[in-house]
Amino acid sequence: MPIGAWSSAAVLDLFPGESRAARRLVAVGLAAAGPAALAGWVDWAEQRPRQARVGLVHAAANVAAVTAYAASLSARTKVRPALGRTLGFGGLTIATAGGLLGGHLAYRQAAGVNHAEAVPVLVEPGWHRVGTLDDFPMGEPVRRIADEVALVVVRDEDGVLNVLADRCSHMDGPLHAGKVLEGCIECPWHGSQFRLSDGANVQGPATAPQPRLDCRVSSDGTVDVRLAQQS
Ligand code: FES
């Protein structure tokens, strides 16, 4: 939102008679910068060192952009429009550089993306054998592979087999190494919890659910899984 408001202000700055509207947009961008920084800080706090370093530079660029826009708003309020515009264009240049780093973090370094998104594409349709009933002790997460995709299988206290993608949607943590707690499995890396029955994320920091697979047990005890059917 700050970049959108400030970009729009920069467009208005190119036209005479639009200084009031431009000033308002600069103020809107500044007001939105606080919540944006808070959301960014929450994301940054869980990153690996490589992403965290880029995130720090991204944050520094954004602080510089906010400073330039605060000075720009002050100049505009004191009826020094030329200085206000100049500071605004400078702030937009810095904010754009910060935004490019944010894009690098998301698209190149996969910070904050759903790491389990590809599972429904990678697992071929149809049933895949993952073992026999005896391979899955009650309440104990067991890792299995289907189509080279890691899965975690948990047999609950009612004897029902629950199957989720094993790599956590947050940052790839191995769910099979986590704890089973009241119908959920907790990721050992940052504590996200996913409901075993449907993969819903009931506790963050993960923001995406975990892909779930259907499971069937044949009369001879063999266990097969397949991608959950969409209802
Ligand atoms: S990897 Fe972060 S909560 Fe699972």
XYZ file of C-alpha atoms and ligand atoms in Angstrom:
235
model
C 0.000 0.000 0.000
C 2.779 2.554 0.717
C 4.333 1.945 -2.701
C 0.922 2.182 -4.390
C 0.080 5.459 -2.636
C 3.499 6.959 -3.260
C 3.581 5.883 -6.925
C 0.199 7.548 -7.414
C 1.479 10.687 -5.662
C 4.466 10.732 -8.032
C 2.104 10.615 -11.031
C 0.050 13.496 -9.621
C 3.242 15.451 -8.965
C 3.787 15.512 -12.729
C 0.627 17.546 -13.249
C -0.023 21.116 -12.090
C -2.904 21.716 -9.664
C -2.751 18.258 -8.055
C -0.562 19.119 -5.087
C -3.295 18.621 -2.458
C -4.185 15.161 -3.727
C -0.501 14.237 -3.979
C 0.079 15.399 -0.412
C -2.791 13.268 0.814
C -1.413 10.208 -0.939
C 2.007 10.791 0.586
C 0.321 10.909 4.013
C -1.651 7.720 3.253
C 1.575 5.928 2.290
C 3.217 7.035 5.522
C 0.221 5.891 7.593
C 0.328 2.463 5.906
C 4.083 2.067 6.395
C 3.746 1.141 10.093
C 1.448 -1.877 9.599
C 3.497 -2.937 6.549
C 6.679 -2.835 8.637
C 5.015 -4.847 11.394
C 3.915 -7.555 8.953
C 7.415 -7.593 7.418
C 9.030 -7.908 10.821
C 6.831 -10.914 11.673
C 7.900 -12.598 8.404
C 11.559 -11.642 8.882
C 11.740 -13.037 12.434
C 11.453 -16.634 11.151
C 13.829 -16.432 8.194
C 17.087 -18.282 7.728
C 20.304 -16.192 7.930
C 20.585 -15.740 4.157
C 17.075 -14.378 3.788
C 17.369 -12.432 7.041
C 20.393 -10.520 5.678
C 18.517 -9.482 2.546
C 15.526 -8.668 4.738
C 17.641 -6.271 6.797
C 18.750 -4.372 3.690
C 15.124 -4.357 2.502
C 14.061 -2.898 5.868
C 16.863 -0.280 5.800
C 15.771 0.854 2.328
C 12.185 1.131 3.528
C 13.217 3.174 6.569
C 15.135 5.535 4.261
C 12.075 5.807 1.984
C 9.805 6.592 4.939
C 12.272 9.248 6.119
C 12.339 10.850 2.673
C 8.538 10.834 2.461
C 8.167 12.248 5.984
C 10.471 15.104 4.915
C 8.499 15.418 1.672
C 5.200 15.727 3.571
C 6.719 18.305 5.881
C 7.955 20.365 2.908
C 4.571 20.127 1.178
C 2.802 21.221 4.378
C 5.134 24.223 4.632
C 4.224 25.182 1.087
C 7.546 24.219 -0.416
C 6.114 22.058 -3.192
C 9.260 21.807 -5.299
C 11.262 20.417 -2.382
C 8.346 18.138 -1.456
C 8.213 16.733 -4.971
C 11.969 16.236 -5.136
C 12.008 14.398 -1.818
C 9.024 12.371 -2.996
C 10.765 11.251 -6.185
C 13.860 10.390 -4.135
C 11.751 8.429 -1.667
C 10.036 6.543 -4.482
C 13.392 5.571 -5.963
C 14.518 4.161 -2.612
C 11.149 2.455 -2.001
C 11.395 0.840 -5.447
C 14.842 -0.542 -4.605
C 13.428 -1.856 -1.316
C 10.501 -3.371 -3.187
C 12.845 -5.125 -5.613
C 14.636 -6.679 -2.653
C 11.261 -7.750 -1.273
C 10.518 -9.425 -4.607
C 13.907 -11.134 -4.510
C 13.104 -12.434 -1.022
C 9.751 -13.838 -2.112
C 10.453 -15.099 -5.650
C 14.103 -16.098 -5.509
C 14.605 -16.926 -1.852
C 11.088 -18.301 -1.182
C 10.632 -16.307 2.016
C 7.045 -16.403 3.215
C 5.751 -18.689 0.459
C 3.738 -21.882 0.858
C 6.347 -24.651 0.696
C 3.732 -27.381 0.274
C 1.987 -25.819 -2.721
C 3.506 -28.223 -5.267
C 2.404 -31.430 -3.538
C -0.942 -31.829 -5.374
C 0.932 -31.469 -8.675
C 3.761 -33.857 -7.830
C 1.690 -36.788 -6.582
C 0.195 -38.661 -9.527
C -3.548 -39.389 -9.373
C -4.486 -42.862 -8.167
C -3.558 -45.006 -5.193
C 0.022 -45.377 -3.929
C 1.086 -48.142 -1.546
C 2.825 -46.872 1.589
C 3.011 -50.013 3.732
C 0.857 -52.202 5.920
C -1.191 -51.340 8.982
C 1.513 -52.735 11.276
C 3.936 -50.083 9.994
C 1.915 -47.354 11.716
C 1.916 -47.554 15.520
C -0.841 -45.622 17.287
C -0.035 -41.914 17.816
C 3.408 -42.094 16.234
C 4.179 -40.032 13.098
C 5.707 -42.222 10.372
C 7.397 -40.873 7.247
C 6.526 -42.435 3.903
C 7.163 -41.547 0.249
C 4.663 -41.447 -2.623
C 5.871 -40.311 -6.050
C 9.012 -38.954 -4.383
C 6.866 -36.735 -2.158
C 7.418 -37.143 1.567
C 4.299 -37.868 3.612
C 3.598 -38.208 7.282
C 1.146 -40.880 8.401
C -0.403 -40.771 11.869
C -2.722 -43.467 13.202
C -4.931 -41.806 15.783
C -6.406 -43.323 18.953
C -9.520 -44.412 17.023
C -7.308 -46.359 14.640
C -7.904 -43.901 11.757
C -4.921 -43.272 9.488
C -4.333 -39.589 8.709
C -1.943 -38.652 5.913
C -0.482 -35.192 5.279
C 2.421 -33.879 3.221
C 5.481 -34.189 5.440
C 7.291 -30.946 4.554
C 5.754 -28.062 6.477
C 4.036 -25.375 4.395
C 5.849 -22.726 6.452
C 9.500 -23.468 5.716
C 9.812 -27.171 4.866
C 10.162 -28.490 8.419
C 9.842 -32.311 8.739
C 6.469 -32.932 10.353
C 7.258 -36.608 10.983
C 9.791 -35.394 13.577
C 7.117 -33.342 15.359
C 4.686 -34.104 18.151
C 1.100 -35.309 17.889
C -1.122 -33.117 20.068
C -4.908 -33.395 20.400
C -5.717 -34.246 16.813
C -2.926 -32.083 15.371
C 0.705 -32.491 14.450
C 3.176 -29.817 15.554
C 6.103 -28.875 13.347
C 9.425 -29.292 15.204
C 10.963 -26.167 13.681
C 8.684 -23.253 14.608
C 5.663 -24.887 16.227
C 2.989 -24.584 13.524
C 0.150 -27.027 14.146
C -1.902 -28.771 11.462
C -5.128 -30.668 12.065
C -4.624 -34.293 11.129
C -8.141 -34.800 9.774
C -7.953 -32.075 7.104
C -4.507 -30.432 7.216
C -5.861 -27.046 8.365
C -3.252 -24.854 10.049
C -4.651 -24.200 13.510
C -1.533 -22.436 14.809
C 1.094 -20.358 12.989
C 3.517 -19.178 11.922
C 2.395 -21.270 8.907
C -0.344 -19.451 7.019
C -1.189 -22.230 4.544
C -2.776 -25.612 5.294
C -0.933 -28.856 4.792
C -2.035 -30.961 1.782
C -3.987 -34.007 2.943
C -4.224 -37.410 1.271
C -6.998 -39.987 1.389
C -6.106 -43.355 2.803
C -7.549 -46.865 2.436
C -6.734 -50.102 4.197
C -7.292 -53.320 2.257
C -8.512 -56.554 3.858
C -4.932 -57.879 3.862
C -3.779 -54.803 5.824
C -2.017 -52.961 3.007
C -2.298 -49.191 3.160
C -2.701 -47.004 0.075
C -2.951 -43.242 -0.227
C -4.034 -40.836 -2.912
C -4.563 -37.117 -3.220
C -7.626 -36.031 -1.304
C -10.630 -35.772 -3.602
C -11.902 -32.216 -3.966
C -15.514 -31.920 -2.831
S 8.954 -25.002 9.175
Fe 8.327 -23.343 10.384
S 6.631 -24.101 11.461
Fe 7.211 -25.714 10.182
